[in-house]
C-alpha cells in the first residue's frame, strides 16, 4: 500500500510553486531496498531501488531532472498472477527513456499484462505546463488529470479511498497557507506532518472489501502494523518552483529496521531546471 498527493500550481497566481508532490511508501520492513540516491547506471536519475530478488532493480518512484519527468507506482490489491514480471521496472525504464507517457505505455502494454495489478503515475514538466497521467493494467486506460489537487492510493484512480480524499483536503490547506518560497521550512514541516498522519478514515467500504482483515490499520495515511512488520517506510517530498528550482527530500527508515524504535534518516537533493 502506498499513497501520493500532487499540487499543480500552474494556474495559482498566488503560489511560487509550479507543483508539489508528496508520497508515502508502504512496504514490509524486511524487504531490502536502497534509499534515494543517483543511480549508478544513469546519474541523472534519482530514486530508491528495490533489492528484492526478482525485482529487476525496479523502483517505486524515481525522477529524472534532466528529462523533466517522474514516475511512481502504486499496487492494487487483487488476484496474484503466476510467473509475474516486475512492476518496478515500469517506473525505472520510464524515467530513463525519452518517451512521453502515451508512447511509453504503448511499448510496455504487453509487459504490463504479465504484472500484478498496478497504477502507474507519471509527471512530465518539460513543456509549458506540468502534465499528470495515470495508467493501470486493470482497465488498460491512460487518463490525464488537470485538477489543482490530486491524490492516488491503492484503488482505481476514479474511485479514491477515503484517506486519499482526506489527504487532498489537507494538502489544499497547506499549499494555500504556505505558498511562498520564504515559507519553505514551514511548508516542508507541514507536508511531513501530513505524511505522518495516523488518523483513521473510516467508514470506507471499498477499503474494507479490498482488505477485510486489515482495513482499520490501513485506513490512515501513515500505516504502522508492527505485528506484520509492515508499514510506511519512506516519505518523499518534491517541490518545484515556477522559476525552476527543485527540492527533493526523502525521509526513510534506516535498515535494518528496528520495528519498536525505527531510526529515520533524511536525504536531500537540489536542482536548477534552467
mmCIF file of C-alpha atoms in Angstrom:
data_model
loop_
_atom_site.group_PDB
_atom_site.id
_atom_site.type_symbol
_atom_site.label_atom_id
_atom_site.label_comp_id
_atom_site.label_asym_id
_atom_site.label_seq_id
_atom_site.Cartn_x
_atom_site.Cartn_y
_atom_site.Cartn_z
ATOM 1 C CA UNK A 1 0.000 0.000 0.000
ATOM 2 C CA UNK A 2 1.265 3.482 -0.898
ATOM 3 C CA UNK A 3 -0.197 6.942 -1.366
ATOM 4 C CA UNK A 4 0.657 10.119 -3.281
ATOM 5 C CA UNK A 5 -0.683 13.672 -3.330
ATOM 6 C CA UNK A 6 0.046 16.266 -6.015
ATOM 7 C CA UNK A 7 -0.461 20.019 -6.188
ATOM 8 C CA UNK A 8 -0.391 21.515 -9.693
ATOM 9 C CA UNK A 9 0.151 25.234 -9.194
ATOM 10 C CA UNK A 10 0.356 26.332 -12.824
ATOM 11 C CA UNK A 11 -2.867 28.383 -12.571
ATOM 12 C CA UNK A 12 -2.397 29.548 -8.978
ATOM 13 C CA UNK A 13 -1.062 33.105 -9.294
ATOM 14 C CA UNK A 14 -0.551 33.357 -5.517
ATOM 15 C CA UNK A 15 1.854 30.438 -5.383
ATOM 16 C CA UNK A 16 5.596 30.394 -6.039
ATOM 17 C CA UNK A 17 5.383 26.648 -6.752
ATOM 18 C CA UNK A 18 4.845 25.019 -10.109
ATOM 19 C CA UNK A 19 3.980 21.756 -8.450
ATOM 20 C CA UNK A 20 4.412 19.815 -5.244
ATOM 21 C CA UNK A 21 4.368 16.051 -4.821
ATOM 22 C CA UNK A 22 4.370 14.129 -1.540
ATOM 23 C CA UNK A 23 4.276 10.366 -1.193
ATOM 24 C CA UNK A 24 4.453 7.515 1.309
ATOM 25 C CA UNK A 25 5.972 4.164 0.507
ATOM 26 C CA UNK A 26 4.376 1.332 2.494
ATOM 27 C CA UNK A 27 6.200 -1.986 2.445
ATOM 28 C CA UNK A 28 7.347 -4.921 4.561
ATOM 29 C CA UNK A 29 10.150 -3.802 6.854
ATOM 30 C CA UNK A 30 12.382 -6.709 5.913
ATOM 31 C CA UNK A 31 12.172 -6.181 2.138
ATOM 32 C CA UNK A 32 15.644 -4.998 1.090
ATOM 33 C CA UNK A 33 15.800 -1.591 -0.558
ATOM 34 C CA UNK A 34 18.265 1.149 -1.390
ATOM 35 C CA UNK A 35 17.241 4.658 -0.299
ATOM 36 C CA UNK A 36 17.034 7.696 -2.560
ATOM 37 C CA UNK A 37 20.283 8.296 -4.484
ATOM 38 C CA UNK A 38 21.580 8.885 -8.018
ATOM 39 C CA UNK A 39 21.579 5.641 -9.972
ATOM 40 C CA UNK A 40 24.905 4.095 -10.907
ATOM 41 C CA UNK A 41 23.908 3.328 -14.497
ATOM 42 C CA UNK A 42 22.321 6.742 -15.007
ATOM 43 C CA UNK A 43 23.353 9.510 -12.550
ATOM 44 C CA UNK A 44 20.622 11.767 -13.959
ATOM 45 C CA UNK A 45 18.028 9.565 -12.258
ATOM 46 C CA UNK A 46 17.285 9.842 -8.527
ATOM 47 C CA UNK A 47 15.268 7.221 -6.722
ATOM 48 C CA UNK A 48 15.237 4.291 -4.367
ATOM 49 C CA UNK A 49 15.806 0.749 -5.623
ATOM 50 C CA UNK A 50 14.004 -2.456 -4.783
ATOM 51 C CA UNK A 51 16.683 -5.031 -3.933
ATOM 52 C CA UNK A 52 14.315 -7.979 -3.507
ATOM 53 C CA UNK A 53 15.468 -10.926 -5.665
ATOM 54 C CA UNK A 54 13.423 -10.969 -8.864
ATOM 55 C CA UNK A 55 12.565 -7.267 -8.695
ATOM 56 C CA UNK A 56 14.871 -6.386 -11.576
ATOM 57 C CA UNK A 57 16.270 -3.456 -9.582
ATOM 58 C CA UNK A 58 12.989 -1.666 -10.097
ATOM 59 C CA UNK A 59 11.689 1.237 -8.075
ATOM 60 C CA UNK A 60 8.515 2.586 -6.535
ATOM 61 C CA UNK A 61 9.376 6.162 -7.524
ATOM 62 C CA UNK A 62 12.126 7.976 -9.421
ATOM 63 C CA UNK A 63 12.770 11.357 -11.010
ATOM 64 C CA UNK A 64 14.950 12.445 -13.913
ATOM 65 C CA UNK A 65 15.543 16.217 -13.605
ATOM 66 C CA UNK A 66 17.331 16.345 -16.980
ATOM 67 C CA UNK A 67 14.408 14.804 -18.884
ATOM 68 C CA UNK A 68 11.986 16.554 -16.521
ATOM 69 C CA UNK A 69 9.890 13.503 -15.737
ATOM 70 C CA UNK A 70 8.867 11.448 -12.719
ATOM 71 C CA UNK A 71 7.315 8.014 -12.404
ATOM 72 C CA UNK A 72 5.592 6.387 -9.460
ATOM 73 C CA UNK A 73 3.961 3.002 -8.910
ATOM 74 C CA UNK A 74 1.042 2.041 -6.680
ATOM 75 C CA UNK A 75 -0.070 -1.535 -6.264
ATOM 76 C CA UNK A 76 -3.683 -2.657 -6.445
ATOM 77 C CA UNK A 77 -4.553 -5.498 -4.072
ATOM 78 C CA UNK A 78 -6.126 -8.277 -6.068
ATOM 79 C CA UNK A 79 -5.538 -11.671 -7.590
ATOM 80 C CA UNK A 80 -1.915 -12.824 -7.867
ATOM 81 C CA UNK A 81 -0.695 -13.951 -11.266
ATOM 82 C CA UNK A 82 1.723 -16.790 -11.878
ATOM 83 C CA UNK A 83 5.239 -16.075 -13.178
ATOM 84 C CA UNK A 84 4.704 -12.333 -12.815
ATOM 85 C CA UNK A 85 7.017 -9.674 -14.162
ATOM 86 C CA UNK A 86 8.468 -6.881 -12.009
ATOM 87 C CA UNK A 87 6.179 -3.851 -11.744
ATOM 88 C CA UNK A 88 9.051 -1.698 -10.514
ATOM 89 C CA UNK A 89 10.788 -1.950 -13.881
ATOM 90 C CA UNK A 90 7.975 0.075 -15.436
ATOM 91 C CA UNK A 91 8.962 3.170 -13.455
ATOM 92 C CA UNK A 92 12.704 2.577 -13.814
ATOM 93 C CA UNK A 93 12.560 2.242 -17.591
ATOM 94 C CA UNK A 94 10.215 5.214 -17.995
ATOM 95 C CA UNK A 95 12.412 7.752 -16.230
ATOM 96 C CA UNK A 96 15.456 6.635 -18.210
ATOM 97 C CA UNK A 97 13.650 6.830 -21.560
ATOM 98 C CA UNK A 98 12.911 9.755 -23.882
ATOM 99 C CA UNK A 99 9.332 8.587 -24.464
ATOM 100 C CA UNK A 100 6.327 10.520 -23.212
ATOM 101 C CA UNK A 101 3.719 8.642 -21.189
ATOM 102 C CA UNK A 102 1.448 7.669 -24.091
ATOM 103 C CA UNK A 103 4.357 6.452 -26.204
ATOM 104 C CA UNK A 104 5.817 4.536 -23.286
ATOM 105 C CA UNK A 105 2.551 2.810 -22.365
ATOM 106 C CA UNK A 106 2.232 1.553 -25.940
ATOM 107 C CA UNK A 107 5.683 -0.002 -25.625
ATOM 108 C CA UNK A 108 5.110 -1.692 -22.232
ATOM 109 C CA UNK A 109 1.437 -2.633 -22.637
ATOM 110 C CA UNK A 110 2.110 -6.329 -23.298
ATOM 111 C CA UNK A 111 4.637 -6.454 -20.465
ATOM 112 C CA UNK A 112 2.099 -4.823 -18.122
ATOM 113 C CA UNK A 113 -0.396 -7.642 -18.662
ATOM 114 C CA UNK A 114 2.144 -10.008 -17.103
ATOM 115 C CA UNK A 115 2.391 -7.917 -13.922
ATOM 116 C CA UNK A 116 0.186 -7.984 -10.860
ATOM 117 C CA UNK A 117 -2.332 -5.142 -10.763
ATOM 118 C CA UNK A 118 -0.851 -1.640 -10.502
ATOM 119 C CA UNK A 119 -1.342 2.073 -11.149
ATOM 120 C CA UNK A 120 1.475 3.937 -12.887
ATOM 121 C CA UNK A 121 1.559 7.692 -12.238
ATOM 122 C CA UNK A 122 3.692 9.924 -14.448
ATOM 123 C CA UNK A 123 4.531 13.589 -14.121
ATOM 124 C CA UNK A 124 6.122 15.412 -17.067
ATOM 125 C CA UNK A 125 7.159 19.019 -16.656
ATOM 126 C CA UNK A 126 9.271 19.813 -19.720
ATOM 127 C CA UNK A 127 6.502 21.633 -21.577
ATOM 128 C CA UNK A 128 4.653 24.861 -20.929
ATOM 129 C CA UNK A 129 2.717 23.252 -18.084
ATOM 130 C CA UNK A 130 3.084 20.083 -15.992
ATOM 131 C CA UNK A 131 1.075 17.055 -17.081
ATOM 132 C CA UNK A 132 -0.039 14.251 -14.783
ATOM 133 C CA UNK A 133 -1.170 10.916 -16.224
ATOM 134 C CA UNK A 134 -2.212 7.604 -14.763
ATOM 135 C CA UNK A 135 -2.249 4.174 -16.359
ATOM 136 C CA UNK A 136 -3.494 0.934 -14.850
ATOM 137 C CA UNK A 137 -3.215 -2.546 -16.292
ATOM 138 C CA UNK A 138 -6.604 -3.369 -14.760
ATOM 139 C CA UNK A 139 -8.540 -1.242 -17.255
ATOM 140 C CA UNK A 140 -5.673 -0.680 -19.760
ATOM 141 C CA UNK A 141 -6.595 3.001 -19.652
ATOM 142 C CA UNK A 142 -4.497 6.184 -19.683
ATOM 143 C CA UNK A 143 -6.023 9.240 -18.045
ATOM 144 C CA UNK A 144 -4.718 12.795 -17.862
ATOM 145 C CA UNK A 145 -5.501 14.766 -14.713
ATOM 146 C CA UNK A 146 -5.760 18.556 -14.737
ATOM 147 C CA UNK A 147 -7.166 19.312 -11.279
ATOM 148 C CA UNK A 148 -5.102 21.528 -8.994
ATOM 149 C CA UNK A 149 -5.122 18.928 -6.199
ATOM 150 C CA UNK A 150 -4.761 15.220 -6.889
ATOM 151 C CA UNK A 151 -4.480 12.092 -4.804
ATOM 152 C CA UNK A 152 -3.905 8.437 -5.680
ATOM 153 C CA UNK A 153 -3.808 5.356 -3.492
ATOM 154 C CA UNK A 154 -4.395 1.629 -3.718
ATOM 155 C CA UNK A 155 -7.649 1.804 -5.644
ATOM 156 C CA UNK A 156 -8.582 2.752 -9.184
ATOM 157 C CA UNK A 157 -7.864 6.450 -9.796
ATOM 158 C CA UNK A 158 -11.516 7.375 -10.289
ATOM 159 C CA UNK A 159 -12.534 5.559 -7.088
ATOM 160 C CA UNK A 160 -10.283 7.048 -4.382
ATOM 161 C CA UNK A 161 -10.130 5.701 -0.849
ATOM 162 C CA UNK A 162 -11.394 7.919 1.962
ATOM 163 C CA UNK A 163 -7.870 8.596 3.197
ATOM 164 C CA UNK A 164 -6.895 9.852 -0.269
ATOM 165 C CA UNK A 165 -9.770 12.330 -0.240
ATOM 166 C CA UNK A 166 -8.855 13.449 3.280
ATOM 167 C CA UNK A 167 -5.206 13.910 2.327
ATOM 168 C CA UNK A 168 -6.107 16.001 -0.715
ATOM 169 C CA UNK A 169 -8.051 18.385 1.507
ATOM 170 C CA UNK A 170 -5.138 18.629 3.935
ATOM 171 C CA UNK A 171 -2.747 19.318 1.044
ATOM 172 C CA UNK A 172 -5.043 22.070 -0.204
ATOM 173 C CA UNK A 173 -4.987 23.791 3.176
ATOM 174 C CA UNK A 174 -1.205 23.508 3.444
ATOM 175 C CA UNK A 175 -0.470 24.807 -0.064
ATOM 176 C CA UNK A 176 -2.881 27.699 0.383
ATOM 177 C CA UNK A 177 -1.184 28.776 3.614
ATOM 178 C CA UNK A 178 2.475 28.177 2.689
ATOM 179 C CA UNK A 179 2.620 29.193 -0.961
ATOM 180 C CA UNK A 180 5.746 31.388 -0.889
ATOM 181 C CA UNK A 181 9.382 30.315 -1.104
ATOM 182 C CA UNK A 182 10.024 32.229 2.116
ATOM 183 C CA UNK A 183 7.688 29.744 3.821
ATOM 184 C CA UNK A 184 9.610 26.672 2.595
ATOM 185 C CA UNK A 185 10.690 25.431 6.025
ATOM 186 C CA UNK A 186 7.120 25.588 7.327
ATOM 187 C CA UNK A 187 5.807 24.029 4.113
ATOM 188 C CA UNK A 188 8.131 21.024 4.414
ATOM 189 C CA UNK A 189 7.262 20.621 8.088
ATOM 190 C CA UNK A 190 3.527 20.613 7.353
ATOM 191 C CA UNK A 191 3.873 18.245 4.393
ATOM 192 C CA UNK A 192 5.840 15.853 6.585
ATOM 193 C CA UNK A 193 3.116 16.064 9.200
ATOM 194 C CA UNK A 194 0.560 15.194 6.513
ATOM 195 C CA UNK A 195 2.544 12.093 5.536
ATOM 196 C CA UNK A 196 2.789 11.034 9.192
ATOM 197 C CA UNK A 197 -0.944 11.446 9.840
ATOM 198 C CA UNK A 198 -2.265 8.412 11.728
ATOM 199 C CA UNK A 199 -5.915 9.485 11.822
ATOM 200 C CA UNK A 200 -8.295 6.746 10.700
ATOM 201 C CA UNK A 201 -10.543 7.499 7.720
ATOM 202 C CA UNK A 202 -13.488 5.194 8.203
ATOM 203 C CA UNK A 203 -16.010 4.016 7.229
ATOM 204 C CA UNK A 204 -14.611 3.088 3.838
ATOM 205 C CA UNK A 205 -16.494 0.194 2.259
ATOM 206 C CA UNK A 206 -14.061 -0.039 -0.657
ATOM 207 C CA UNK A 207 -11.053 -0.464 1.631
ATOM 208 C CA UNK A 208 -12.944 -2.956 3.785
ATOM 209 C CA UNK A 209 -13.816 -5.039 0.710
ATOM 210 C CA UNK A 210 -10.233 -4.937 -0.581
ATOM 211 C CA UNK A 211 -8.568 -5.580 2.778
ATOM 212 C CA UNK A 212 -11.183 -7.192 5.056
ATOM 213 C CA UNK A 213 -8.652 -8.230 7.725
ATOM 214 C CA UNK A 214 -6.517 -5.082 7.876
ATOM 215 C CA UNK A 215 -8.756 -2.248 6.704
ATOM 216 C CA UNK A 216 -8.652 -0.484 10.073
ATOM 217 C CA UNK A 217 -4.848 -0.437 10.163
ATOM 218 C CA UNK A 218 -4.699 0.676 6.511
ATOM 219 C CA UNK A 219 -7.256 3.483 6.834
ATOM 220 C CA UNK A 220 -4.708 6.150 7.795
ATOM 221 C CA UNK A 221 -2.222 7.976 5.559
ATOM 222 C CA UNK A 222 0.664 6.754 7.733
ATOM 223 C CA UNK A 223 0.498 2.984 8.146
ATOM 224 C CA UNK A 224 2.037 1.061 11.021
ATOM 225 C CA UNK A 225 1.394 -2.661 11.579
ATOM 226 C CA UNK A 226 4.264 -3.845 13.818
ATOM 227 C CA UNK A 227 2.882 -7.365 14.234
ATOM 228 C CA UNK A 228 3.056 -7.828 10.460
ATOM 229 C CA UNK A 229 6.384 -5.967 10.209
ATOM 230 C CA UNK A 230 4.736 -3.721 7.640
ATOM 231 C CA UNK A 231 4.066 -0.026 7.301
ATOM 232 C CA UNK A 232 5.177 3.327 5.964
ATOM 233 C CA UNK A 233 8.933 3.114 5.395
ATOM 234 C CA UNK A 234 9.637 6.310 3.476
ATOM 235 C CA UNK A 235 8.277 9.808 2.901
ATOM 236 C CA UNK A 236 9.154 11.701 -0.285
ATOM 237 C CA UNK A 237 8.659 15.430 -0.809
ATOM 238 C CA UNK A 238 9.239 17.121 -4.167
ATOM 239 C CA UNK A 239 8.988 20.904 -4.520
ATOM 240 C CA UNK A 240 9.372 22.636 -7.890
ATOM 241 C CA UNK A 241 9.158 26.422 -8.044
ATOM 242 C CA UNK A 242 7.892 28.399 -11.002
ATOM 243 C CA UNK A 243 11.438 29.661 -11.507
ATOM 244 C CA UNK A 244 12.640 26.053 -11.958
ATOM 245 C CA UNK A 245 14.282 25.259 -8.622
ATOM 246 C CA UNK A 246 13.805 21.764 -7.223
ATOM 247 C CA UNK A 247 13.993 20.349 -3.692
ATOM 248 C CA UNK A 248 13.859 16.544 -3.469
ATOM 249 C CA UNK A 249 13.673 15.099 0.033
ATOM 250 C CA UNK A 250 13.367 11.540 1.298
ATOM 251 C CA UNK A 251 12.869 10.657 4.968
ATOM 252 C CA UNK A 252 13.147 6.900 5.373
ATOM 253 C CA UNK A 253 13.624 4.193 7.963
ATOM 254 C CA UNK A 254 17.240 3.122 8.106
ATOM 255 C CA UNK A 255 17.824 -0.575 7.504
ATOM 256 C CA UNK A 256 17.890 -2.921 9.263
ATOM 257 C CA UNK A 257 14.630 -1.557 10.660
ATOM 258 C CA UNK A 258 14.026 -1.713 14.392
ATOM 259 C CA UNK A 259 10.257 -2.182 14.473
ATOM 260 C CA UNK A 260 9.940 -0.889 18.037
ATOM 261 C CA UNK A 261 12.169 2.165 17.568
ATOM 262 C CA UNK A 262 12.950 2.856 13.888
ATOM 263 C CA UNK A 263 15.627 5.408 13.027
ATOM 264 C CA UNK A 264 14.612 7.870 10.334
ATOM 265 C CA UNK A 265 17.318 9.239 8.044
ATOM 266 C CA UNK A 266 16.946 12.203 5.710
ATOM 267 C CA UNK A 267 18.411 12.735 2.239
ATOM 268 C CA UNK A 268 18.037 15.931 0.259
ATOM 269 C CA UNK A 269 18.988 16.937 -3.272
ATOM 270 C CA UNK A 270 18.616 20.281 -5.042
ATOM 271 C CA UNK A 271 18.452 21.044 -8.756
ATOM 272 C CA UNK A 272 18.001 24.030 -11.013
ATOM 273 C CA UNK A 273 15.973 23.199 -14.130
ATOM 274 C CA UNK A 274 17.056 26.294 -16.037
#
